[in-house]
Amino acid sequence: MAITAATELDRTSGSAEHAHTAVWIATVLRGRIAAGELTPGSKLSEQSLSMALGVSRNTLREAFSVLAGESVVTKIPNRGVFVASPGIEEVREIYRVRRMIEPAAALWGEVTPEVLENMEAVVERAQTARDAGSVADMADANQALHSAVVGLAGSESLRTLMDRVLAEMRLVFHAMASAPDFHSHYVDRNVQLVERLRAGQREDAAAGLRAYLDSAEAELVGHLARDATAEQPRTS
Amino acid sequence: MAITAATELDRTSGSAEHAHTAVWIATVLRGRIAAGELTPGSKLSEQSLSMALGVSRNTLREAFSVLAGESVVTKIPNRGVFVASPGIEEVREIYRVRRMIEPAAALWGEVTPEVLENMEAVVERAQTARDAGSVADMADANQALHSAVVGLAGSESLRTLMDRVLAEMRLVFHAMASAPDFHSHYVDRNVQLVERLRAGQREDAAAGLRAYLDSAEAELVGHLARDATAEQPRTS
DNA sequence: TGGAGCAAAATTGTTGAACAATCTGCCAAA
DNA sequence: TTTGGCAGATTGTTCAACAATTTTGCTCCA
């Protein structure tokens, strides 16, 4: 799995410009991690990566700094940096955050007709994905919906926080041994959520969201706990 | 104002250890900015600062990366990094965030007796500070209270976000021409907030918080707008 | 066989110097 | 007054080196 000693990057032909190497490299790595090419827990060696990406060790280090700031990557002093590999505690934290900001946005955000239409398009996308059995599309649509919910708050910072949280969620899914159709149960809930928002039933929407998040967390944590115990037995 | 060409830092005698120079330097700079030694908008020259702090330019650069990630500092490509200097739009964003996460924490957080007692101690501190006319202590207590409110959510990430936001608020105050006793009006509101939390009136607490944040934002924005127009008149 | 201890090798942390790219300020020319 | 352009300064990035720390591999001993 290690470091996919990649074909040297072409920094001129890419769609985005050279864009100040360090942040560019951070973007590349973020992308590879999100795409699952770099799996959670794997080590990012400075030497190998700087070679593979064709940048100096110093520049790569700067990129690591920004990724560590986003907690996409974990830095252990004198040991190196590793792709973040969120466990049960991290999942709990994720849901602590979501359980605050999503219902808050639903309750107090500004619900405009355009946003509502976008949301309806997204849930529809989720429904057709479910019918087609496409787990990936379903997950995407699900995340898009909840991102849009937070968007109701109109706050750039909260959006950023939510995006980070959702990125961490994707890592959780990547790290999970078996990938159950985690999302299919929740499509209907999302439909209901959007309906409530359209009807102006803010408090119901918020309460429903909290219930949804509670059960999603429980399911995920349960699954992870099972995975953990299944993986544990080694030397002893 | 510029860069306070400091007496070379002693990295061994400090309370915190050497702690991997880059983050150590970030800590030092963060502290100096918070203390107002480095004023908003002032430029942080790589050469001067690396000299003054006794670290290499590369290491300083890494420190800049982490501070930029916290938006304590603003990085302009090929121009340099500057101490963040939040304006009206940033203040609006700050309050967008606070108006979501503070009432959410008040509504749905876990209110324990210990936290309540802490809060009561803090509001008392604010009251005595007001009576003593100590603006700084009042501001501290005020921020401590609202930090504690977000703490009700039990989420590390939200706490971090709130701390960043409050740090930005301090920058706003630093940058303000005249410092009105902004906080004194709000001490009583805070008392009421804690009373409501103790009484279990969550919704009232949340509603009161939102109202409080609305008027605080209005006052701040008004003040900043006046400052801006007062400073504007230049060439045209 | 199975460690315990220890030296060698590899990796990270940090530095200093160098050079390209970009910006700033200044001075001359139109 | 405006435009053009030329130094000089500053940032962006690389390279090579060395100290500090971790990891690896090996020998030796019970």
mmCIF file of C-alpha atoms in Angstrom, chain B:
data_model
loop_
_atom_site.group_PDB
_atom_site.id
_atom_site.type_symbol
_atom_site.label_atom_id
_atom_site.label_comp_id
_atom_site.label_asym_id
_atom_site.label_seq_id
_atom_site.Cartn_x
_atom_site.Cartn_y
_atom_site.Cartn_z
ATOM 1 C CA MET B 1 5.431 49.229 15.303
ATOM 2 C CA ALA B 2 7.009 46.706 13.009
ATOM 3 C CA ILE B 3 8.741 43.666 14.343
ATOM 4 C CA THR B 4 10.017 44.296 17.856
ATOM 5 C CA ALA B 5 13.481 42.997 17.135
ATOM 6 C CA ALA B 6 13.384 40.891 20.236
ATOM 7 C CA THR B 7 16.098 39.683 22.500
ATOM 8 C CA GLU B 8 17.014 36.267 21.254
ATOM 9 C CA LEU B 9 14.743 33.638 22.693
ATOM 10 C CA ASP B 10 15.961 31.221 25.298
ATOM 11 C CA ARG B 11 14.460 27.931 24.392
ATOM 12 C CA THR B 12 15.729 25.988 27.379
ATOM 13 C CA SER B 13 14.678 28.165 30.303
ATOM 14 C CA GLY B 14 11.052 28.540 29.228
ATOM 15 C CA SER B 15 8.386 26.595 31.050
ATOM 16 C CA ALA B 16 7.408 24.646 27.944
ATOM 17 C CA GLU B 17 10.145 22.541 26.435
ATOM 18 C CA HIS B 18 11.915 22.886 23.139
ATOM 19 C CA ALA B 19 8.794 21.320 21.659
ATOM 20 C CA HIS B 20 9.888 21.051 18.076
ATOM 21 C CA THR B 21 10.955 24.484 17.089
ATOM 22 C CA ALA B 22 8.364 25.208 14.429
ATOM 23 C CA VAL B 23 5.358 24.777 16.713
ATOM 24 C CA TRP B 24 7.263 26.487 19.503
ATOM 25 C CA ILE B 25 7.815 29.496 17.285
ATOM 26 C CA ALA B 26 4.168 29.412 16.292
ATOM 27 C CA THR B 27 3.274 29.492 19.969
ATOM 28 C CA VAL B 28 5.562 32.447 20.606
ATOM 29 C CA LEU B 29 4.119 34.409 17.709
ATOM 30 C CA ARG B 30 0.557 33.539 18.647
ATOM 31 C CA GLY B 31 1.277 34.825 22.114
ATOM 32 C CA ARG B 32 2.807 38.059 20.918
ATOM 33 C CA ILE B 33 -0.106 38.708 18.621
ATOM 34 C CA ALA B 34 -2.617 37.968 21.352
ATOM 35 C CA ALA B 35 -0.688 40.282 23.686
ATOM 36 C CA GLY B 36 -0.920 43.065 21.166
ATOM 37 C CA GLU B 37 2.846 43.300 20.669
ATOM 38 C CA LEU B 38 2.296 42.498 17.022
ATOM 39 C CA THR B 39 -0.567 44.687 15.877
ATOM 40 C CA PRO B 40 -3.132 43.674 13.232
ATOM 41 C CA GLY B 41 -2.008 44.395 9.709
ATOM 42 C CA SER B 42 1.683 44.603 10.517
ATOM 43 C CA LYS B 43 3.982 42.659 8.285
ATOM 44 C CA LEU B 44 5.972 39.690 9.516
ATOM 45 C CA SER B 45 9.165 39.749 7.501
ATOM 46 C CA GLU B 46 10.822 36.391 7.129
ATOM 47 C CA GLN B 47 14.340 37.725 7.285
ATOM 48 C CA SER B 48 13.890 40.008 10.291
ATOM 49 C CA LEU B 49 11.798 37.562 12.249
ATOM 50 C CA SER B 50 14.030 34.575 11.618
ATOM 51 C CA MET B 51 16.954 36.693 12.789
ATOM 52 C CA ALA B 52 15.084 37.984 15.833
ATOM 53 C CA LEU B 53 13.820 34.574 16.879
ATOM 54 C CA GLY B 54 17.056 32.797 16.098
ATOM 55 C CA VAL B 55 15.575 30.198 13.788
ATOM 56 C CA SER B 56 16.043 29.469 10.133
ATOM 57 C CA ARG B 57 13.797 30.977 7.531
ATOM 58 C CA ASN B 58 12.471 27.529 6.646
ATOM 59 C CA THR B 59 11.417 26.793 10.194
ATOM 60 C CA LEU B 60 9.771 30.169 10.532
ATOM 61 C CA ARG B 61 7.931 29.446 7.342
ATOM 62 C CA GLU B 62 6.563 26.243 8.822
ATOM 63 C CA ALA B 63 5.382 28.202 11.850
ATOM 64 C CA PHE B 64 3.664 30.643 9.503
ATOM 65 C CA SER B 65 1.858 27.719 7.917
ATOM 66 C CA VAL B 66 0.269 26.650 11.168
ATOM 67 C CA LEU B 67 -0.653 30.213 12.129
ATOM 68 C CA ALA B 68 -2.183 30.773 8.718
ATOM 69 C CA GLY B 69 -4.182 27.586 9.257
ATOM 70 C CA GLU B 70 -5.562 29.159 12.401
ATOM 71 C CA SER B 71 -6.117 32.388 10.462
ATOM 72 C CA VAL B 72 -4.141 34.218 13.106
ATOM 73 C CA VAL B 73 -2.072 35.428 10.237
ATOM 74 C CA THR B 74 -2.800 36.146 6.585
ATOM 75 C CA LYS B 75 -0.538 34.951 3.838
ATOM 76 C CA ILE B 76 -0.424 36.914 0.614
ATOM 77 C CA PRO B 77 1.550 35.139 -2.118
ATOM 78 C CA ASN B 78 4.808 36.842 -2.994
ATOM 79 C CA ARG B 79 3.934 39.635 -0.610
ATOM 80 C CA GLY B 80 4.479 38.129 2.798
ATOM 81 C CA VAL B 81 2.469 37.289 5.882
ATOM 82 C CA PHE B 82 0.624 39.822 7.985
ATOM 83 C CA VAL B 83 -1.044 39.762 11.343
ATOM 84 C CA ALA B 84 -4.724 39.185 10.629
ATOM 85 C CA SER B 85 -6.699 42.375 10.771
ATOM 86 C CA PRO B 86 -10.387 41.490 10.834
ATOM 87 C CA GLY B 87 -12.820 44.046 9.509
ATOM 88 C CA ILE B 88 -16.567 44.322 9.348
ATOM 89 C CA GLU B 89 -17.099 41.277 7.186
ATOM 90 C CA GLU B 90 -14.981 39.159 9.522
ATOM 91 C CA VAL B 91 -16.974 40.394 12.497
ATOM 92 C CA ARG B 92 -20.173 39.413 10.737
ATOM 93 C CA GLU B 93 -18.742 35.949 10.131
ATOM 94 C CA ILE B 94 -17.702 35.673 13.758
ATOM 95 C CA TYR B 95 -21.238 36.342 14.858
ATOM 96 C CA ARG B 96 -22.705 34.008 12.279
ATOM 97 C CA VAL B 97 -20.670 31.262 13.926
ATOM 98 C CA ARG B 98 -21.420 32.297 17.480
ATOM 99 C CA ARG B 99 -25.126 32.669 16.742
ATOM 100 C CA MET B 100 -25.187 29.011 15.764
ATOM 101 C CA ILE B 101 -22.921 27.216 18.179
ATOM 102 C CA GLU B 102 -23.569 29.099 21.398
ATOM 103 C CA PRO B 103 -27.351 28.750 21.424
ATOM 104 C CA ALA B 104 -26.996 25.176 20.173
ATOM 105 C CA ALA B 105 -24.723 24.334 23.085
ATOM 106 C CA ALA B 106 -27.107 26.043 25.497
ATOM 107 C CA LEU B 107 -30.053 24.122 24.081
ATOM 108 C CA TRP B 108 -28.575 20.695 23.622
ATOM 109 C CA GLY B 109 -25.358 20.587 25.635
ATOM 110 C CA GLU B 110 -24.913 18.769 28.882
ATOM 111 C CA VAL B 111 -25.298 21.151 31.802
ATOM 112 C CA THR B 112 -23.534 19.692 34.816
ATOM 113 C CA PRO B 113 -23.449 21.222 38.299
ATOM 114 C CA GLU B 114 -19.677 21.712 38.082
ATOM 115 C CA VAL B 115 -19.930 23.672 34.854
ATOM 116 C CA LEU B 116 -22.734 25.754 36.298
ATOM 117 C CA GLU B 117 -20.667 26.607 39.325
ATOM 118 C CA ASN B 118 -17.760 27.551 37.124
ATOM 119 C CA MET B 119 -20.025 29.781 35.095
ATOM 120 C CA GLU B 120 -21.357 31.444 38.193
ATOM 121 C CA ALA B 121 -17.827 32.111 39.376
ATOM 122 C CA VAL B 122 -17.042 33.658 36.015
ATOM 123 C CA VAL B 123 -20.029 36.002 35.954
ATOM 124 C CA GLU B 124 -19.167 37.052 39.481
ATOM 125 C CA ARG B 125 -15.661 37.818 38.285
ATOM 126 C CA ALA B 126 -17.193 39.918 35.516
ATOM 127 C CA GLN B 127 -19.363 41.797 37.988
ATOM 128 C CA THR B 128 -16.510 42.680 40.321
ATOM 129 C CA ALA B 129 -14.432 43.680 37.297
ATOM 130 C CA ARG B 130 -17.204 45.974 36.167
ATOM 131 C CA ASP B 131 -17.467 47.519 39.611
ATOM 132 C CA ALA B 132 -13.705 47.988 39.661
ATOM 133 C CA GLY B 133 -13.814 49.474 36.195
ATOM 134 C CA SER B 134 -11.324 46.972 34.827
ATOM 135 C CA VAL B 135 -12.192 46.613 31.167
ATOM 136 C CA ALA B 136 -9.581 43.949 30.492
ATOM 137 C CA ASP B 137 -10.797 41.672 33.288
ATOM 138 C CA MET B 138 -14.352 42.166 32.167
ATOM 139 C CA ALA B 139 -13.487 41.189 28.632
ATOM 140 C CA ASP B 140 -11.628 38.129 29.889
ATOM 141 C CA ALA B 141 -14.506 36.999 32.040
ATOM 142 C CA ASN B 142 -16.964 37.597 29.243
ATOM 143 C CA GLN B 143 -14.965 35.490 26.842
ATOM 144 C CA ALA B 144 -14.478 32.823 29.477
ATOM 145 C CA LEU B 145 -18.207 32.592 29.975
ATOM 146 C CA HIS B 146 -19.013 32.207 26.324
ATOM 147 C CA SER B 147 -16.215 29.717 25.934
ATOM 148 C CA ALA B 148 -17.779 27.731 28.766
ATOM 149 C CA VAL B 149 -21.142 27.874 27.045
ATOM 150 C CA VAL B 150 -19.699 26.253 23.951
ATOM 151 C CA GLY B 151 -17.970 23.809 26.265
ATOM 152 C CA LEU B 152 -21.411 22.461 27.138
ATOM 153 C CA ALA B 153 -21.389 20.761 23.759
ATOM 154 C CA GLY B 154 -18.524 18.572 24.965
ATOM 155 C CA SER B 155 -16.845 18.818 21.591
ATOM 156 C CA GLU B 156 -13.156 19.493 21.223
ATOM 157 C CA SER B 157 -13.552 20.774 17.662
ATOM 158 C CA LEU B 158 -16.250 23.252 18.577
ATOM 159 C CA ARG B 159 -14.192 24.444 21.512
ATOM 160 C CA THR B 160 -11.257 24.989 19.165
ATOM 161 C CA LEU B 161 -13.417 26.842 16.682
ATOM 162 C CA MET B 162 -14.807 29.035 19.444
ATOM 163 C CA ASP B 163 -11.340 29.767 20.780
ATOM 164 C CA ARG B 164 -10.204 30.812 17.332
ATOM 165 C CA VAL B 165 -13.234 33.019 17.000
ATOM 166 C CA LEU B 166 -12.627 34.637 20.371
ATOM 167 C CA ALA B 167 -8.980 35.188 19.491
ATOM 168 C CA GLU B 168 -10.135 36.975 16.364
ATOM 169 C CA MET B 169 -12.448 39.078 18.496
ATOM 170 C CA ARG B 170 -9.483 40.178 20.566
ATOM 171 C CA LEU B 171 -7.785 41.276 17.367
ATOM 172 C CA VAL B 172 -10.858 43.293 16.507
ATOM 173 C CA PHE B 173 -10.670 45.067 19.835
ATOM 174 C CA HIS B 174 -6.967 45.677 19.371
ATOM 175 C CA ALA B 175 -7.618 47.236 16.002
ATOM 176 C CA MET B 176 -10.414 49.474 17.230
ATOM 177 C CA ALA B 177 -9.503 53.101 17.493
ATOM 178 C CA SER B 178 -11.411 53.862 20.676
ATOM 179 C CA ALA B 179 -12.203 51.066 23.072
ATOM 180 C CA PRO B 180 -15.646 51.661 24.476
ATOM 181 C CA ASP B 181 -16.715 49.747 27.536
ATOM 182 C CA PHE B 182 -18.263 47.350 25.128
ATOM 183 C CA HIS B 183 -18.697 44.616 27.679
ATOM 184 C CA SER B 184 -20.300 46.403 30.583
ATOM 185 C CA HIS B 185 -23.727 46.444 28.932
ATOM 186 C CA TYR B 186 -23.709 42.714 28.697
ATOM 187 C CA VAL B 187 -22.749 41.585 32.159
ATOM 188 C CA ASP B 188 -26.349 41.464 33.299
ATOM 189 C CA ARG B 189 -27.341 39.487 30.253
ATOM 190 C CA ASN B 190 -24.716 36.944 31.146
ATOM 191 C CA VAL B 191 -26.053 36.706 34.679
ATOM 192 C CA GLN B 192 -29.491 36.062 33.275
ATOM 193 C CA LEU B 193 -28.102 33.451 30.914
ATOM 194 C CA VAL B 194 -26.536 31.466 33.719
ATOM 195 C CA GLU B 195 -29.676 31.746 35.810
ATOM 196 C CA ARG B 196 -31.712 30.332 32.974
ATOM 197 C CA LEU B 197 -29.294 27.491 32.493
ATOM 198 C CA ARG B 198 -29.456 26.665 36.192
ATOM 199 C CA ALA B 199 -33.240 26.772 36.066
ATOM 200 C CA GLY B 200 -33.244 24.407 33.128
ATOM 201 C CA GLN B 201 -34.867 26.980 30.842
ATOM 202 C CA ARG B 202 -32.839 25.942 27.844
ATOM 203 C CA GLU B 203 -34.953 27.525 25.169
ATOM 204 C CA ASP B 204 -35.088 30.841 26.959
ATOM 205 C CA ALA B 205 -31.347 30.675 27.420
ATOM 206 C CA ALA B 206 -30.827 30.010 23.720
ATOM 207 C CA ALA B 207 -33.230 32.736 22.642
ATOM 208 C CA GLY B 208 -31.630 35.204 25.031
ATOM 209 C CA LEU B 209 -28.212 34.310 23.707
ATOM 210 C CA ARG B 210 -29.272 34.909 20.147
ATOM 211 C CA ALA B 211 -30.697 38.281 21.058
ATOM 212 C CA TYR B 212 -27.536 39.119 22.962
ATOM 213 C CA LEU B 213 -25.349 38.161 20.020
ATOM 214 C CA ASP B 214 -27.500 40.166 17.641
ATOM 215 C CA SER B 215 -27.144 43.371 19.599
ATOM 216 C CA ALA B 216 -23.453 42.816 20.320
ATOM 217 C CA GLU B 217 -22.814 42.364 16.621
ATOM 218 C CA ALA B 218 -24.825 45.445 15.761
ATOM 219 C CA GLU B 219 -22.925 47.538 18.252
ATOM 220 C CA LEU B 220 -19.548 46.284 17.077
ATOM 221 C CA VAL B 221 -20.339 46.680 13.412
ATOM 222 C CA GLY B 222 -21.650 50.161 14.024
ATOM 223 C CA HIS B 223 -18.506 51.107 15.827
ATOM 224 C CA LEU B 224 -16.273 49.650 13.150
ATOM 225 C CA ALA B 225 -18.218 51.389 10.419
ATOM 226 C CA ARG B 226 -17.724 54.694 12.179
ATOM 227 C CA ASP B 227 -14.019 53.976 12.591
ATOM 228 C CA ALA B 228 -13.721 53.088 8.919
ATOM 229 C CA THR B 229 -15.366 56.233 7.659
ATOM 230 C CA ALA B 230 -13.272 58.280 10.058
ATOM 231 C CA GLU B 231 -10.085 56.751 8.692
ATOM 232 C CA GLN B 232 -11.085 56.683 5.041
ATOM 233 C CA PRO B 233 -10.515 60.279 3.860
ATOM 234 C CA ARG B 234 -7.272 60.125 1.922
ATOM 235 C CA THR B 235 -6.423 61.054 -1.663
ATOM 236 C CA SER B 236 -9.810 61.265 -3.337
#
